[in-house]
Short mmCIF file of C-alpha atoms in Angstrom, two decimals:
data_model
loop_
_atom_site.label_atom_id
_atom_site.label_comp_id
_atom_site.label_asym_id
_atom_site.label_seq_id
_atom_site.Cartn_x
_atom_site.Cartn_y
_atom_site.Cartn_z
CA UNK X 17 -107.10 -85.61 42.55
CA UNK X 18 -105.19 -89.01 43.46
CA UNK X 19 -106.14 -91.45 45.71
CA UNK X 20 -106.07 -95.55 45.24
CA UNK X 21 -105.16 -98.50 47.69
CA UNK X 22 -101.39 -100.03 48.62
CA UNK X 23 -100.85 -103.14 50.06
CA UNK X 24 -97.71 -104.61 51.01
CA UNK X 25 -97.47 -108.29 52.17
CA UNK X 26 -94.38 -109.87 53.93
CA UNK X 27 -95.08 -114.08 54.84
CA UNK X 28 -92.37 -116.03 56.30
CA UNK X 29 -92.36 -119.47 53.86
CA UNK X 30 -89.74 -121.10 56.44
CA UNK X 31 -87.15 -119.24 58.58
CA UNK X 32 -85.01 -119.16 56.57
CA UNK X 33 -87.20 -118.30 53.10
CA UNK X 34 -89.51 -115.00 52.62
CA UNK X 35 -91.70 -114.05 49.99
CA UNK X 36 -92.88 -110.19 50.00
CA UNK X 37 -95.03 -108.59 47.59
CA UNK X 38 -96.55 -104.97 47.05
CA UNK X 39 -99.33 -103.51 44.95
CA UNK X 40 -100.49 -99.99 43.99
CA UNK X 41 -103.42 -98.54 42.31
CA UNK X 42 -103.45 -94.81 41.30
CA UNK X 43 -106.81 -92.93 40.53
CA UNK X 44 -104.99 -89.82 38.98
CA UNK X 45 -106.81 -87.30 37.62
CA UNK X 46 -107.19 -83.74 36.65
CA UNK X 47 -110.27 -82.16 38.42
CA UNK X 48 -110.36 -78.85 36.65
CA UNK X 49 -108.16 -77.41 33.64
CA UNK X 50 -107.84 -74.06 32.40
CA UNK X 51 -108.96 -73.47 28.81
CA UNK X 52 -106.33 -72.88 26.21
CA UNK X 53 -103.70 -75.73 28.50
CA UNK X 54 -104.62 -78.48 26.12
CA UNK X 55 -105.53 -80.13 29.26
CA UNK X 56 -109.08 -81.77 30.39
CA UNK X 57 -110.64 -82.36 33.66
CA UNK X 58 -110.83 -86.23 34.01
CA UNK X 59 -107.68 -86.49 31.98
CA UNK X 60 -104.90 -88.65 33.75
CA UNK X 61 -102.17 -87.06 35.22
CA UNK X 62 -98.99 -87.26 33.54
CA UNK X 63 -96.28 -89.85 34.16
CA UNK X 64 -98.50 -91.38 37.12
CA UNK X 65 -98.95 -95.17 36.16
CA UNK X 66 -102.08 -96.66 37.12
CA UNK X 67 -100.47 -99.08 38.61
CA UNK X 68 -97.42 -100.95 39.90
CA UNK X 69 -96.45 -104.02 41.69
CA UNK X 70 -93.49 -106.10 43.03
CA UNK X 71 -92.64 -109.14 43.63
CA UNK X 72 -89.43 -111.00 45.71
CA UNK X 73 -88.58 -114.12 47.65
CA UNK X 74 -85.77 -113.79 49.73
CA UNK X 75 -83.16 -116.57 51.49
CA UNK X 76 -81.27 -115.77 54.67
CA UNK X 77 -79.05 -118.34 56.23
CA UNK X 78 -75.98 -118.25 58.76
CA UNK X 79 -73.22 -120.14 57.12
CA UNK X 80 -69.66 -120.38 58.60
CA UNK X 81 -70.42 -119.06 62.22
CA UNK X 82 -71.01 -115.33 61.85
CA UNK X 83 -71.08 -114.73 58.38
CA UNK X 84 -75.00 -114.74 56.85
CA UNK X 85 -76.04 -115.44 53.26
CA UNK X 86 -78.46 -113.51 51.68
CA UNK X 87 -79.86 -114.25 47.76
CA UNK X 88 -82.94 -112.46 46.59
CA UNK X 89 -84.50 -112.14 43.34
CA UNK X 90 -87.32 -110.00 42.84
CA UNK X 91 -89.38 -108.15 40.56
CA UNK X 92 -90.80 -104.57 39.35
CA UNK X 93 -94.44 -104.05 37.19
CA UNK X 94 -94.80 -100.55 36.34
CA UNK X 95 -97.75 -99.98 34.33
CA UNK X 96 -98.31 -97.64 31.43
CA UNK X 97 -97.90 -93.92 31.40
CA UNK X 98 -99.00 -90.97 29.13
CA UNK X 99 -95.85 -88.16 28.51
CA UNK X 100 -96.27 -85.37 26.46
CA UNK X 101 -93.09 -84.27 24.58
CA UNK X 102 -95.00 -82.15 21.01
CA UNK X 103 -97.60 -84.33 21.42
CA UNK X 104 -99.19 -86.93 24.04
CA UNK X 105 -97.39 -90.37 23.94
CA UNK X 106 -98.42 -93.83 26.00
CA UNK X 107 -95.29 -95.19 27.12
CA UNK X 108 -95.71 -98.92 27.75
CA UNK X 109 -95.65 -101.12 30.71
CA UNK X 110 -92.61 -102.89 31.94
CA UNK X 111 -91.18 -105.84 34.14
CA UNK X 112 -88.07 -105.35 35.22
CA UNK X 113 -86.17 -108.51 37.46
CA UNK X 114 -83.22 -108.14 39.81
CA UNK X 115 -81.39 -110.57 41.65
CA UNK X 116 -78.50 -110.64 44.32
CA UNK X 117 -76.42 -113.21 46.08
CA UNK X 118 -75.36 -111.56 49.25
CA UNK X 119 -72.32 -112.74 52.29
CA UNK X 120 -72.09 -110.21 55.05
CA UNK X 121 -69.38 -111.27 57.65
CA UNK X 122 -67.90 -108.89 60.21
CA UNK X 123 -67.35 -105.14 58.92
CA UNK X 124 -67.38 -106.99 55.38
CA UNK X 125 -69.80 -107.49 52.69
CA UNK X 126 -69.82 -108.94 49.22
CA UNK X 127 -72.37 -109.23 46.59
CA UNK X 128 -72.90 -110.25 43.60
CA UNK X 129 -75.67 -108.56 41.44
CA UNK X 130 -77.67 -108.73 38.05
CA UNK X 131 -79.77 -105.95 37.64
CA UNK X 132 -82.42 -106.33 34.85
CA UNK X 133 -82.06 -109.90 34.45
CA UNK X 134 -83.99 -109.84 31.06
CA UNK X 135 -82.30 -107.03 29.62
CA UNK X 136 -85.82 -105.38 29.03
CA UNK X 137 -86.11 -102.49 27.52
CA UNK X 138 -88.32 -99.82 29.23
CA UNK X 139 -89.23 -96.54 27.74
CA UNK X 140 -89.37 -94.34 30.95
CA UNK X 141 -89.92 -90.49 29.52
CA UNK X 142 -90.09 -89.04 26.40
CA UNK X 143 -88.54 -85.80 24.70
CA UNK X 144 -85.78 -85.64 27.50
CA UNK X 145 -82.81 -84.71 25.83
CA UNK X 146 -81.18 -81.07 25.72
CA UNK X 147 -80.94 -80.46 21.89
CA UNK X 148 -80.85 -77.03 20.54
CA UNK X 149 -83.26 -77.72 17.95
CA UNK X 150 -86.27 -79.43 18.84
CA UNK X 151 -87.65 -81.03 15.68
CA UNK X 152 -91.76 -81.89 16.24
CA UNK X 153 -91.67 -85.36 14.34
CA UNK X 154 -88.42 -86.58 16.56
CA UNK X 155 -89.99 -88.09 19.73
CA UNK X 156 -86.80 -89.16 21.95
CA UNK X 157 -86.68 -91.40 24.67
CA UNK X 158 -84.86 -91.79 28.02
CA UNK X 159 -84.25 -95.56 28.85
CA UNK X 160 -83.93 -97.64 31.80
CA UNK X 161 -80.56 -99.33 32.19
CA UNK X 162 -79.99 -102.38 29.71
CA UNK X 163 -78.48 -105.66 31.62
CA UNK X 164 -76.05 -105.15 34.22
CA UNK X 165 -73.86 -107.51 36.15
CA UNK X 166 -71.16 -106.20 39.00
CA UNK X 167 -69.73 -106.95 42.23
CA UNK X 168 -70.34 -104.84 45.17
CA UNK X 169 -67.51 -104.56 48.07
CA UNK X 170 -68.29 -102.87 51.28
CA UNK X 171 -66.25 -102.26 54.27
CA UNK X 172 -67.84 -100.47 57.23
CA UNK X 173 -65.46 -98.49 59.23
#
């Protein structure tokens, strides 16, 4: 069984200036479980965070006739999570921040982005490698991507 409220909120600070927002609750749970599954009813369900959020404020402008600015920096809450890889694990909570400085002129566009500003490091699964051997007391993780800067060039044709 999952249910929960969303809400998503868009306000207009100034024409040019917008701040957006999102929230999500999860009720996730298992109503009935088969004996001998190592499962509950009432347990959570796996990988389903209770919650998440985001954040962003966003600038648009028209500079030099035609061409339009964008920068945005925004943000990502995902909750905590239970995995199971031998054995049940919590995988914390994490806040991940993006930003991007945006011109768009013509069939052109150029950015320039930072994704996870803070380098955080989240856990996201656990036990997800392909090993041969699986070894009980070696938990491994997969991880979200550490600090990344690039350029993005886009032509539309």
């Amino acid at each position: 069984e999952s249910y929960g409220p969303e809400l998503e909120i868009s306000y207009n600070l100034t024409p040019s200036l917008t701040l957006e927002g999102s929230f999500v609750h999860t009720h996730a749970t298992l109503t009935h479980a088969d004996p001998g599954t190592g499962f509950e009813a009432g347990q959570r369900i796996l990988n389903t965070p209770e919650y998440t959020e985001s954040t962003a404020i966003a600038y648009h402008q028209s500079i030099l006739g035609d061409a339009k600015l964008t920068a945005r920096i925004g943000n990502q809450l995902v909750g905590s999570v239970r995995d199971i890889s031998f054995s049940y694990v919590t995988l914390p909570s994490y806040d991940v921040v993006n930003a991007r400085v945006q011109l768009d002129k013509g069939s052109w566009s150029t950015a320039l982005y930072v994704n996870n500003l803070t380098d955080k490091h989240a856990e996201l699964s656990s036990n997800t490698t392909a090993v041969a051997l699986n070894i009980p007391s070696l938990i491994r993780f997969a991880t979200n991507q550490p600090l990344t800067i690039g350029i993005d060039l886009r032509h539309k044709f």
